[in-house]
PDB file of C-alpha atoms in Angstrom:
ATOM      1  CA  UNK A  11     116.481  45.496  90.176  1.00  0.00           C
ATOM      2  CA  UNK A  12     117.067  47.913  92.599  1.00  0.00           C
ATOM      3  CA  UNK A  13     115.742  51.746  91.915  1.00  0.00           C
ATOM      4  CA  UNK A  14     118.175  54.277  92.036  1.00  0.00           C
ATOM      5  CA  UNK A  15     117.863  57.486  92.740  1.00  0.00           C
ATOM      6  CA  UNK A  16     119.156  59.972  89.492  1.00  0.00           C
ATOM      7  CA  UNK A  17     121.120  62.889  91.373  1.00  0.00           C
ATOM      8  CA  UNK A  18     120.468  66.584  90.049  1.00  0.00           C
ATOM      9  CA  UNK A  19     123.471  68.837  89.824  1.00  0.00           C
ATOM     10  CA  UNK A  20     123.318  72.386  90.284  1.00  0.00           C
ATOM     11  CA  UNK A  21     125.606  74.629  88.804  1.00  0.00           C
ATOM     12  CA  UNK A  22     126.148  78.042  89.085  1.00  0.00           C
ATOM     13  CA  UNK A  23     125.318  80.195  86.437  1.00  0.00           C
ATOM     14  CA  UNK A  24     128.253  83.028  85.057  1.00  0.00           C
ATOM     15  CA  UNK A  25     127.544  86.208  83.483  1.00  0.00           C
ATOM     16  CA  UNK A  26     124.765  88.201  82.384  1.00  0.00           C
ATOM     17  CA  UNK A  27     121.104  86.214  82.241  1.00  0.00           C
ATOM     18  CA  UNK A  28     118.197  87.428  79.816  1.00  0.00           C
ATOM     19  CA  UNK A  29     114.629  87.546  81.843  1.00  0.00           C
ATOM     20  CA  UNK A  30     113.440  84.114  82.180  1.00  0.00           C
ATOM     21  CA  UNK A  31     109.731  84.331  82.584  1.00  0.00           C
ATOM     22  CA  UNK A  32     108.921  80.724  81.959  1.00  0.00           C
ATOM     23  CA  UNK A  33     111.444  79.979  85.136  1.00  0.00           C
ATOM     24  CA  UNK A  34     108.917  82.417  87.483  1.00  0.00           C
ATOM     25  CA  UNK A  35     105.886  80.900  85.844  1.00  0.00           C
ATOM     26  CA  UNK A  36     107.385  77.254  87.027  1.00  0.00           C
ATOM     27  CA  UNK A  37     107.277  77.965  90.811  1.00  0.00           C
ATOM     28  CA  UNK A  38     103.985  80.448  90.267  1.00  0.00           C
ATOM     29  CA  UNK A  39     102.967  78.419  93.441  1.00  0.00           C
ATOM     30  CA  UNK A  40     105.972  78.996  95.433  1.00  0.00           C
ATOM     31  CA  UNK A  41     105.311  82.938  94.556  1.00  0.00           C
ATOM     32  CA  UNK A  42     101.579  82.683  95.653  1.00  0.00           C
ATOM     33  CA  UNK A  43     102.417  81.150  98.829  1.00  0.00           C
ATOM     34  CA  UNK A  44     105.041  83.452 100.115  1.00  0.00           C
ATOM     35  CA  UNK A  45     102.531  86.315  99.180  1.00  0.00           C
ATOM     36  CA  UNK A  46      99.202  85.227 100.777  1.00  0.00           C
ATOM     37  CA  UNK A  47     101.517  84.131 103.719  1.00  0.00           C
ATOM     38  CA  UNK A  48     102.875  87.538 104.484  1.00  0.00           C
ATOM     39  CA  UNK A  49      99.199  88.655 104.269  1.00  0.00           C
ATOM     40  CA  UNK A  50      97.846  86.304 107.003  1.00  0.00           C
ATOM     41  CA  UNK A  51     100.689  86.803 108.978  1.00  0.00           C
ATOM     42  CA  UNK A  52     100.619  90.677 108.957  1.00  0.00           C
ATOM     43  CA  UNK A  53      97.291  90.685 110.376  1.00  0.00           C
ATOM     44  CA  UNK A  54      97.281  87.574 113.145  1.00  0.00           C
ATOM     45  CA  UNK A  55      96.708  88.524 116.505  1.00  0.00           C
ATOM     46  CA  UNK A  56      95.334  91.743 116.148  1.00  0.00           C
ATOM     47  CA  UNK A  57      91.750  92.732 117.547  1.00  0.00           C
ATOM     48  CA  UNK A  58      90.401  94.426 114.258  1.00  0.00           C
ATOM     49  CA  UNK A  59      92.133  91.815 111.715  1.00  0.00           C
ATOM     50  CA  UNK A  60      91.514  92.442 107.865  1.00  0.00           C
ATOM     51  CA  UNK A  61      90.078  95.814 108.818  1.00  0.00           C
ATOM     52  CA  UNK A  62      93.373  97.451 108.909  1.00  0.00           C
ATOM     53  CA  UNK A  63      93.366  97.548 105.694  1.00  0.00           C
ATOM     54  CA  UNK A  64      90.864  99.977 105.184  1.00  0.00           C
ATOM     55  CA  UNK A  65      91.342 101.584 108.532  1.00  0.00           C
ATOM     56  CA  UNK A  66      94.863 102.466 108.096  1.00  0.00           C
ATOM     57  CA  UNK A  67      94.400 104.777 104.619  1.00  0.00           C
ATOM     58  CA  UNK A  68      91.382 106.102 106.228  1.00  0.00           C
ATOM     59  CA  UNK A  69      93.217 107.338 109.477  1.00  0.00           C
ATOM     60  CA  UNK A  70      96.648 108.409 108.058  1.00  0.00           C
ATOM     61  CA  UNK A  71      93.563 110.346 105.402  1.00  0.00           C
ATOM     62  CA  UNK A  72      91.996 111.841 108.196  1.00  0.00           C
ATOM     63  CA  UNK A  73      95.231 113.142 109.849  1.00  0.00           C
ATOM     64  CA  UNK A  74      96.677 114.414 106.839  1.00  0.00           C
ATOM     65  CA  UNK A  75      93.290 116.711 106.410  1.00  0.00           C
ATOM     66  CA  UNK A  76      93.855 117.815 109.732  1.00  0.00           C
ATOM     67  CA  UNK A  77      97.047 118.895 109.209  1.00  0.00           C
ATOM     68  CA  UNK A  78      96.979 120.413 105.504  1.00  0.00           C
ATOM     69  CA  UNK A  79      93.865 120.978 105.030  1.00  0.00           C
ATOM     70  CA  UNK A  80      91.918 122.566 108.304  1.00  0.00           C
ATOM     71  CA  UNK A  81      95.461 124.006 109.686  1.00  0.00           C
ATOM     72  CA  UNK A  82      97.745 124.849 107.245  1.00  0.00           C
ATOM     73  CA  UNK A  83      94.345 125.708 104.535  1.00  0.00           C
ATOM     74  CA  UNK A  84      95.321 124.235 101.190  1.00  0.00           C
ATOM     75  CA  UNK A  85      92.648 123.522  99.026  1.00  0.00           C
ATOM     76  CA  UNK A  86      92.091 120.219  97.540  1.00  0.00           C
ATOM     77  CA  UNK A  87      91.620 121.202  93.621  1.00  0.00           C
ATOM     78  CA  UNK A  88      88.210 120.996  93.414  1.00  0.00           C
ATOM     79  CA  UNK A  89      88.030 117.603  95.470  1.00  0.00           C
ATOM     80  CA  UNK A  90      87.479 117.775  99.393  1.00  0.00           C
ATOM     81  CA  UNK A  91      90.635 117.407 100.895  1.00  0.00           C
ATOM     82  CA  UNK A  92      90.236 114.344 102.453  1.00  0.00           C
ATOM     83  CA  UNK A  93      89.551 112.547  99.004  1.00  0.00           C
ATOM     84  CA  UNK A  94      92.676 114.014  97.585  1.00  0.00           C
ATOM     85  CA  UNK A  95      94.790 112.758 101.145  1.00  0.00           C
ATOM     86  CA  UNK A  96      92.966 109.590 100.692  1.00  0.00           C
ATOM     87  CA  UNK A  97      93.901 108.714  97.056  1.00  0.00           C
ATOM     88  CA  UNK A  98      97.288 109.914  97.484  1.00  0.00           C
ATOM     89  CA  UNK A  99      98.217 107.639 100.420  1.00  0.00           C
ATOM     90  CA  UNK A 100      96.972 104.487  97.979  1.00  0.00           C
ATOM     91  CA  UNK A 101      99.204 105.652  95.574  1.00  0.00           C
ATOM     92  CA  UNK A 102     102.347 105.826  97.963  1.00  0.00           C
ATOM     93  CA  UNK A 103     101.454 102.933 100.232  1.00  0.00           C
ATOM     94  CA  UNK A 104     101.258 100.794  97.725  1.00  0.00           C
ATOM     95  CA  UNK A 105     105.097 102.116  96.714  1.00  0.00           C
ATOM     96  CA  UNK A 106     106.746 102.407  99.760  1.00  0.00           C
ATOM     97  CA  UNK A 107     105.780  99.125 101.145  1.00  0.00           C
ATOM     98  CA  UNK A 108     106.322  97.471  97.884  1.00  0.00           C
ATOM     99  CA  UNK A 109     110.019  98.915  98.118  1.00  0.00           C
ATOM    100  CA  UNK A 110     110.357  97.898 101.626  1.00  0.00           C
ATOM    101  CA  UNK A 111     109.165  94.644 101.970  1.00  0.00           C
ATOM    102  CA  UNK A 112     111.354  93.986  98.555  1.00  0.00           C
ATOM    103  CA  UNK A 113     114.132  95.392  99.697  1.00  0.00           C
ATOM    104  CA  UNK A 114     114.107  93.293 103.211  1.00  0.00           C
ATOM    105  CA  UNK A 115     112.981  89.853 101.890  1.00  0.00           C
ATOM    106  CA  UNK A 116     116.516  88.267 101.092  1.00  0.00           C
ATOM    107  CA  UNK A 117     117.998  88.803 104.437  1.00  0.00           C
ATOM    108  CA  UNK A 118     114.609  87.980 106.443  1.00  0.00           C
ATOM    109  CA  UNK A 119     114.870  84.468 105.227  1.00  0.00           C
ATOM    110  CA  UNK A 120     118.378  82.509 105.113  1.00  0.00           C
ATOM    111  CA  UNK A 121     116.610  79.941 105.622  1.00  0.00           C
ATOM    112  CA  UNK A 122     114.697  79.897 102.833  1.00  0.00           C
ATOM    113  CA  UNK A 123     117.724  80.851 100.752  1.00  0.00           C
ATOM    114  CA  UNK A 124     120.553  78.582 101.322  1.00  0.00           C
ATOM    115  CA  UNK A 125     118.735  75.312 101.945  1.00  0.00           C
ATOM    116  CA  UNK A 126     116.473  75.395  99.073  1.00  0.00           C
ATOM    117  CA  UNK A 127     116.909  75.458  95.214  1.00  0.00           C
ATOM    118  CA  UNK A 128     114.408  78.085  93.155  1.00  0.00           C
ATOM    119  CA  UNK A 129     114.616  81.241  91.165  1.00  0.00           C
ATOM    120  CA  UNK A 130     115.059  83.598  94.358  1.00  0.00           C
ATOM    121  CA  UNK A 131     113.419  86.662  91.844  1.00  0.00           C
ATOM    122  CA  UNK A 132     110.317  84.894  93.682  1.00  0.00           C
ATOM    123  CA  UNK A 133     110.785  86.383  96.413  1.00  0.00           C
ATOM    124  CA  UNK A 134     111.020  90.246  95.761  1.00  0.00           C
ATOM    125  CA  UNK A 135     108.056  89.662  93.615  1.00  0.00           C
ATOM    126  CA  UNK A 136     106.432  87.775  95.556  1.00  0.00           C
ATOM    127  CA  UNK A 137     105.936  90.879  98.311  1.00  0.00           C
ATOM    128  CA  UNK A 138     103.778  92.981  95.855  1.00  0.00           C
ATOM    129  CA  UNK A 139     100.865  90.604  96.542  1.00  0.00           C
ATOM    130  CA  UNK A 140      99.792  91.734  99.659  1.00  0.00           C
ATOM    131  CA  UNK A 141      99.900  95.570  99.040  1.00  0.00           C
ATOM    132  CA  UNK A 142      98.249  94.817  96.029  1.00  0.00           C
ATOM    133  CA  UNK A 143      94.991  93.241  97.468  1.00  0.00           C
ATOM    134  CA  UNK A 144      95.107  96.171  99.569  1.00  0.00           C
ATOM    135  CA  UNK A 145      95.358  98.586  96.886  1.00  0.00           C
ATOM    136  CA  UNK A 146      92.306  96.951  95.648  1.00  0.00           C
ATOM    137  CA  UNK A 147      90.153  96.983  98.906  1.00  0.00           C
ATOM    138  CA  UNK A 148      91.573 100.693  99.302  1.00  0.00           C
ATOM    139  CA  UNK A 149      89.613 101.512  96.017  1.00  0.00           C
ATOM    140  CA  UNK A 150      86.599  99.842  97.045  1.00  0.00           C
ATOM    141  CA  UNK A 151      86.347 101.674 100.098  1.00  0.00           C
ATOM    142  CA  UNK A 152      87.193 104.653  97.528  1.00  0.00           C
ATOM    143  CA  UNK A 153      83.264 104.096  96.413  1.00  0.00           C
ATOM    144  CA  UNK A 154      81.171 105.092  98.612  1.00  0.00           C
ATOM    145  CA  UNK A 155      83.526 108.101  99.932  1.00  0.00           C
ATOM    146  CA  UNK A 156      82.899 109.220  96.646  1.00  0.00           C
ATOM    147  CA  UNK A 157      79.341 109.372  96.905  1.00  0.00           C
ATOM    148  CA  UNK A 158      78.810 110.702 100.600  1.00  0.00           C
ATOM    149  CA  UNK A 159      81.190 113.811  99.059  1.00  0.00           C
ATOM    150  CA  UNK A 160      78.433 114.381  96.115  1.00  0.00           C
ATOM    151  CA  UNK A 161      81.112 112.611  93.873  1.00  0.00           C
ATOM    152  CA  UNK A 162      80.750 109.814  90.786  1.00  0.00           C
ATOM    153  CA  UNK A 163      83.340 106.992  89.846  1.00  0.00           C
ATOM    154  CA  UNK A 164      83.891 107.632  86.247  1.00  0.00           C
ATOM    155  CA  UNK A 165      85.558 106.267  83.025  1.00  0.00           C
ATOM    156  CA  UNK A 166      88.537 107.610  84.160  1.00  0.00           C
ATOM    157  CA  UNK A 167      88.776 104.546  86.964  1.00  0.00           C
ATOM    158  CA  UNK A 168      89.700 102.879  83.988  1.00  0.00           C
ATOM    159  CA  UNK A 169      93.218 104.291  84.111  1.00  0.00           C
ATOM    160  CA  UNK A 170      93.851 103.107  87.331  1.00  0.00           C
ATOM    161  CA  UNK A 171      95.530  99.257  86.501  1.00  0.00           C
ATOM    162  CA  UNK A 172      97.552 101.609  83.807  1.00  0.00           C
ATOM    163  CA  UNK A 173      98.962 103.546  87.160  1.00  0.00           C
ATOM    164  CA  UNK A 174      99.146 100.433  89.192  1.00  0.00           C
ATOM    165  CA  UNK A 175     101.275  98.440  86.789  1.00  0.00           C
ATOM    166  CA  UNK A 176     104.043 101.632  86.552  1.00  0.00           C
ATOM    167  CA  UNK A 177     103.836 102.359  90.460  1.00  0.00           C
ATOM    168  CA  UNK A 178     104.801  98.586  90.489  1.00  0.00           C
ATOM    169  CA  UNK A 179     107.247  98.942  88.107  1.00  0.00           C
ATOM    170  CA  UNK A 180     108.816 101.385  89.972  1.00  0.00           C
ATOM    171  CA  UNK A 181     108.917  99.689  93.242  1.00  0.00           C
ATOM    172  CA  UNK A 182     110.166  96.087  92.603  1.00  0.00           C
ATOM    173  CA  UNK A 183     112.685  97.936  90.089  1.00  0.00           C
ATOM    174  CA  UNK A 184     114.403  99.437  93.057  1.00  0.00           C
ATOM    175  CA  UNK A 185     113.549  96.917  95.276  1.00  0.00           C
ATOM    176  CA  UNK A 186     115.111  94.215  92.902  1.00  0.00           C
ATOM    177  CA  UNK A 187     118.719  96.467  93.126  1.00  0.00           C
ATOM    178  CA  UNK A 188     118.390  97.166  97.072  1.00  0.00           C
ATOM    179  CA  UNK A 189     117.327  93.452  97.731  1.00  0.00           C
ATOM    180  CA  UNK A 190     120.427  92.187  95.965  1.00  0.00           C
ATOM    181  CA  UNK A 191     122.793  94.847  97.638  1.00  0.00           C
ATOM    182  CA  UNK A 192     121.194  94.554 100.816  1.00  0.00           C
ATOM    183  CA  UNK A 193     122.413  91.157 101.088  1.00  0.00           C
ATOM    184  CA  UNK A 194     126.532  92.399 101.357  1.00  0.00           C
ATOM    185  CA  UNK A 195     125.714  95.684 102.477  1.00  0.00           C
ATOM    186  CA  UNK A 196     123.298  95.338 105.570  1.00  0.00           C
ATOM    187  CA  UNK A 197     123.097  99.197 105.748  1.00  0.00           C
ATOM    188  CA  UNK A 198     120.724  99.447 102.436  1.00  0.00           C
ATOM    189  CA  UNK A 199     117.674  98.498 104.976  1.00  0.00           C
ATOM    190  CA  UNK A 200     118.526 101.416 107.229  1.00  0.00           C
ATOM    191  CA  UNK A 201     118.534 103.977 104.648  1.00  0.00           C
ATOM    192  CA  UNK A 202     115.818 102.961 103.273  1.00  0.00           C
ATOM    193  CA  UNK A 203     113.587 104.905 105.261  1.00  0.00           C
ATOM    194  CA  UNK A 204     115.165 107.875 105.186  1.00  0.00           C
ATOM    195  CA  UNK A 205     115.157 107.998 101.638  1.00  0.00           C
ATOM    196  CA  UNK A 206     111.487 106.973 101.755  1.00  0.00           C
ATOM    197  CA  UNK A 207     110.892 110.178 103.796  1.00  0.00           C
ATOM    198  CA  UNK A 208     112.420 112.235 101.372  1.00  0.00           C
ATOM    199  CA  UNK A 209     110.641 110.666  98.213  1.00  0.00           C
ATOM    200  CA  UNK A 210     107.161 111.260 100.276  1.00  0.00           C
ATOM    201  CA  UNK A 211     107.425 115.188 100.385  1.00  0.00           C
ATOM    202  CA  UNK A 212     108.789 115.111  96.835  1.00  0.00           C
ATOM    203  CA  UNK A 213     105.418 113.299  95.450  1.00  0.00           C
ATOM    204  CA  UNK A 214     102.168 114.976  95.892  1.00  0.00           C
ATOM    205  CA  UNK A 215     100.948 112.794  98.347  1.00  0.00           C
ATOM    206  CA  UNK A 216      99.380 114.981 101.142  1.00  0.00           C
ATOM    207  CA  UNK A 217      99.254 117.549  98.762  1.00  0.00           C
ATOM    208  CA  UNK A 218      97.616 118.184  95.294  1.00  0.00           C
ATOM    209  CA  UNK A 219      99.826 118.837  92.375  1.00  0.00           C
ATOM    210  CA  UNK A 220      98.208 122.591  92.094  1.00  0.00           C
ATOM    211  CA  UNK A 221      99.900 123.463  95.152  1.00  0.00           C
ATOM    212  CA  UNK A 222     103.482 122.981  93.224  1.00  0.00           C
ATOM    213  CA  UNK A 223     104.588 126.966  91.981  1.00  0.00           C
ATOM    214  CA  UNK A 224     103.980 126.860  88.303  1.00  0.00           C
ATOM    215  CA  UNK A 225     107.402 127.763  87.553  1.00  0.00           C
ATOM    216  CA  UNK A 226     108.866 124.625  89.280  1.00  0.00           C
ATOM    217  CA  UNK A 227     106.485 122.095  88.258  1.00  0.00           C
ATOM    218  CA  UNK A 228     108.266 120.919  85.600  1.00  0.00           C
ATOM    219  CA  UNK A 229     111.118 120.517  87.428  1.00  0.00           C
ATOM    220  CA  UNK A 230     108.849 118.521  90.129  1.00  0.00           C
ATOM    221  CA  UNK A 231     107.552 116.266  87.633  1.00  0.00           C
ATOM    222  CA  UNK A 232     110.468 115.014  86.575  1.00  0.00           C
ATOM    223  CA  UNK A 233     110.524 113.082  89.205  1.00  0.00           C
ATOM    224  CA  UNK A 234     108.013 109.311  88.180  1.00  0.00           C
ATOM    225  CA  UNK A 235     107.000 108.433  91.521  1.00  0.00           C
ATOM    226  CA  UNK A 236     105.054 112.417  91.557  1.00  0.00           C
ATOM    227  CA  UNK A 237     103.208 111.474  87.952  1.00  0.00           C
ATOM    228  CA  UNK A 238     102.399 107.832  89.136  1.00  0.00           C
ATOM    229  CA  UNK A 239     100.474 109.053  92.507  1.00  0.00           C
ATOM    230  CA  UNK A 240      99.018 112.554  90.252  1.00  0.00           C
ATOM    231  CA  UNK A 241      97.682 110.281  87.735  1.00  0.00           C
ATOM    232  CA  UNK A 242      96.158 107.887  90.054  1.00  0.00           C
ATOM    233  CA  UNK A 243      94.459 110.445  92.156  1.00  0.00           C
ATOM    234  CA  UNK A 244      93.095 112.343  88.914  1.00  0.00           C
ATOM    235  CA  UNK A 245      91.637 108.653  87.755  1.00  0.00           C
ATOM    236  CA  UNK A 246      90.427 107.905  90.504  1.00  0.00           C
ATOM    237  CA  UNK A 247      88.534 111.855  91.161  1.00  0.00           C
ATOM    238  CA  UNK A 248      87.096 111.588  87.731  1.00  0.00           C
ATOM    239  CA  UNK A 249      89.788 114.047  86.976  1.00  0.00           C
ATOM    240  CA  UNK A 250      91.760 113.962  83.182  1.00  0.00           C
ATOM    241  CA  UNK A 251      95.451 113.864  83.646  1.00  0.00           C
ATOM    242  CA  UNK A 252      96.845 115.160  80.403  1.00  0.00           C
ATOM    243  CA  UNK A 253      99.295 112.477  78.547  1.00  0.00           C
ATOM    244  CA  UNK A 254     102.399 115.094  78.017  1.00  0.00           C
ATOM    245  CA  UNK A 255     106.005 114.205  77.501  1.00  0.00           C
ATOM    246  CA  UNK A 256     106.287 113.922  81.284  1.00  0.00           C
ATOM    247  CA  UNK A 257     103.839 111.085  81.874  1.00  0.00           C
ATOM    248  CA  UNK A 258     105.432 108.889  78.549  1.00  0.00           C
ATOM    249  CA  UNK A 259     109.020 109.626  80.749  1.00  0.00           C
ATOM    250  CA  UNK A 260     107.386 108.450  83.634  1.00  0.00           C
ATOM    251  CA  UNK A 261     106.750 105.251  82.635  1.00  0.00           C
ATOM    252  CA  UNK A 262     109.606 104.985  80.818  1.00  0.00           C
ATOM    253  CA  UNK A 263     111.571 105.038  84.081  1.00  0.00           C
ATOM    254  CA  UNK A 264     109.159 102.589  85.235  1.00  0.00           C
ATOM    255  CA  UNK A 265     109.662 100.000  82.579  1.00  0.00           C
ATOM    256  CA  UNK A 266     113.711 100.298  82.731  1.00  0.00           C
ATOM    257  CA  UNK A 267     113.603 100.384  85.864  1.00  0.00           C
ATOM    258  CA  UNK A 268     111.884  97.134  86.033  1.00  0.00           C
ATOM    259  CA  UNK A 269     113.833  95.589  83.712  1.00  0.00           C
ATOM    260  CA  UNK A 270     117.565  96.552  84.473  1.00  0.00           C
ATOM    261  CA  UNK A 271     116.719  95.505  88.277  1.00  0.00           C
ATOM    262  CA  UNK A 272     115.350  91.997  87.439  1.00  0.00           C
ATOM    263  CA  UNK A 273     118.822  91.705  85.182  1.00  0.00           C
ATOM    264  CA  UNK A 274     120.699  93.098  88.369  1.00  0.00           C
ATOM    265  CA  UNK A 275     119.099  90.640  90.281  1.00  0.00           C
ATOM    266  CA  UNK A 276     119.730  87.458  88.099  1.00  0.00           C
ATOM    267  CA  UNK A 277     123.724  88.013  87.967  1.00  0.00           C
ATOM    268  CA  UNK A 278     123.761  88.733  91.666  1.00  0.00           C
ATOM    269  CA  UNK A 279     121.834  85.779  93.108  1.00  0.00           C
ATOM    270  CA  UNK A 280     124.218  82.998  92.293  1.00  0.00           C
ATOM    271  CA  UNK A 281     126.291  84.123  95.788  1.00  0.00           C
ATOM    272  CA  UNK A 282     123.329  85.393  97.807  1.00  0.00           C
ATOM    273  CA  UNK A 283     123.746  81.390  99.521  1.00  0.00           C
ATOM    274  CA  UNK A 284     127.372  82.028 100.085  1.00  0.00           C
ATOM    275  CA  UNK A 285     127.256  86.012 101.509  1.00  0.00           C
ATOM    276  CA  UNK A 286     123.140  85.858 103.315  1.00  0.00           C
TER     277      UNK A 286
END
């Protein structure tokens, strides 16, 4: 008897869709691929390689001492002022090129999206991979900066993953809503980094949170992305951030953020093959 081949039919889905983790944990390989791929591919055919990663925090570090710290003479809190550039640029790279790289993914690869059936939320996700490995190699090279400036890693390092996970939350949130949009509206990309600009002097990146006036730091912290990069840079000085009503709204934002972009996400992708 001859075999025959049992067709699959795909439909389009309608409506509203609840989070389908099991879905993402299905093509977990797909995800890792795309991920580790954009990290070989980022560094290929350059003289240095893999040592960009460390380089990179380390020079944009050094220039932002420079700038703020010898010129302009802020003080770093009690931390030299390169530590406190150092930590703060971990905190936003890992952000910003989260956001980007999300935001971008869709429309970098029609390919990928009209001629193949999977849960496209693997892409956006998959782009935190790389920025995550080199958030981690960022803190290792954290180490023994500590110790040539007479500091100590701490308990407090242990907060870190806490400030990693609502950073994250905060970037593939957005980037979940821009991806989708940027697929119709081609224009999302190019704001992007203008709006990125503005969210980088509005977060205490080159800067420590002291230097904020008193009477508008309230105001200042309303903003997450300012608390996420604070907190990180205090756990990672050996510094305690205190847990006020601010921080719990921080991650708050973070978390619904997350959420209401991956729903965002799931209703729009049924025409991303039809509009890309």
């Amino acid at each position: 008897m001859a075999w025959q081949e049992t067709p699959m039919v795909i439909r389009r889905r309608e409506g509203w869709r609840m989070i389908n983790l099991q879905e993402i944990w299905r093509y977990r390989d797909l995800l890792l691929l795309l991920g580790f791929r954009e990290l070989k591919l980022r560094y290929r055919q350059t003289v240095l390689g893999t040592a960009w990663v460390i380089l990179q925090p380390l020079l944009g570090a050094a220039a932002i001492a420079l700038v703020f710290g010898r010129l302009a003479g802020l003080k770093g809190g009690g931390a030299p002022y390169f530590l406190v550039a150092f930590t703060g640029l971990v905190g936003w790279s890992i952000f910003s090129v989260t956001l980007t790289r999300a935001t971008t993914c869709l429309v970098n690869q029609p390919q990928l999206i009209t001629k193949v059936s999977f849960p496209r939320l693997v892409v956006p996700l998959s782009t935190a991979i790389a920025p995550i490995v080199d958030f981690v190699v960022s803190l290792l090279a954290l180490v023994p900066l500590l110790f040539v400036s007479g500091l100590r890693p701490t308990l407090t390092m242990l907060f870190v993953p806490l400030w990693l996970v609502g950073l994250l939350g905060l970037s593939l949130g957005l980037g979940f809503f821009l991806s989708s949009l940027a697929v119709t509206y081609r224009d999302v990309q190019h704001l992007l980094p203008f709006a990125l600009q503005i969210l980088l002097f509005m977060s205490p990146v080159a800067y420590p949170m002291e230097v904020v006036p008193e009477r508008a730091r309230v105001m200042y912290r309303l903003n997450p992305l300012a608390v996420m990069v604070d907190g990180l840079r205090d756990s990672t000085l050996g510094r305690r951030t205190e847990a006020d009503g601010l921080v719990f709204l921080a991650f708050f934002v973070s978390a619904t953020l997350f959420v209401a972009g991956w729903l965002f996400f799931a209703r729009a992708e049924r025409r991303f093959a039809d509009v890309i």
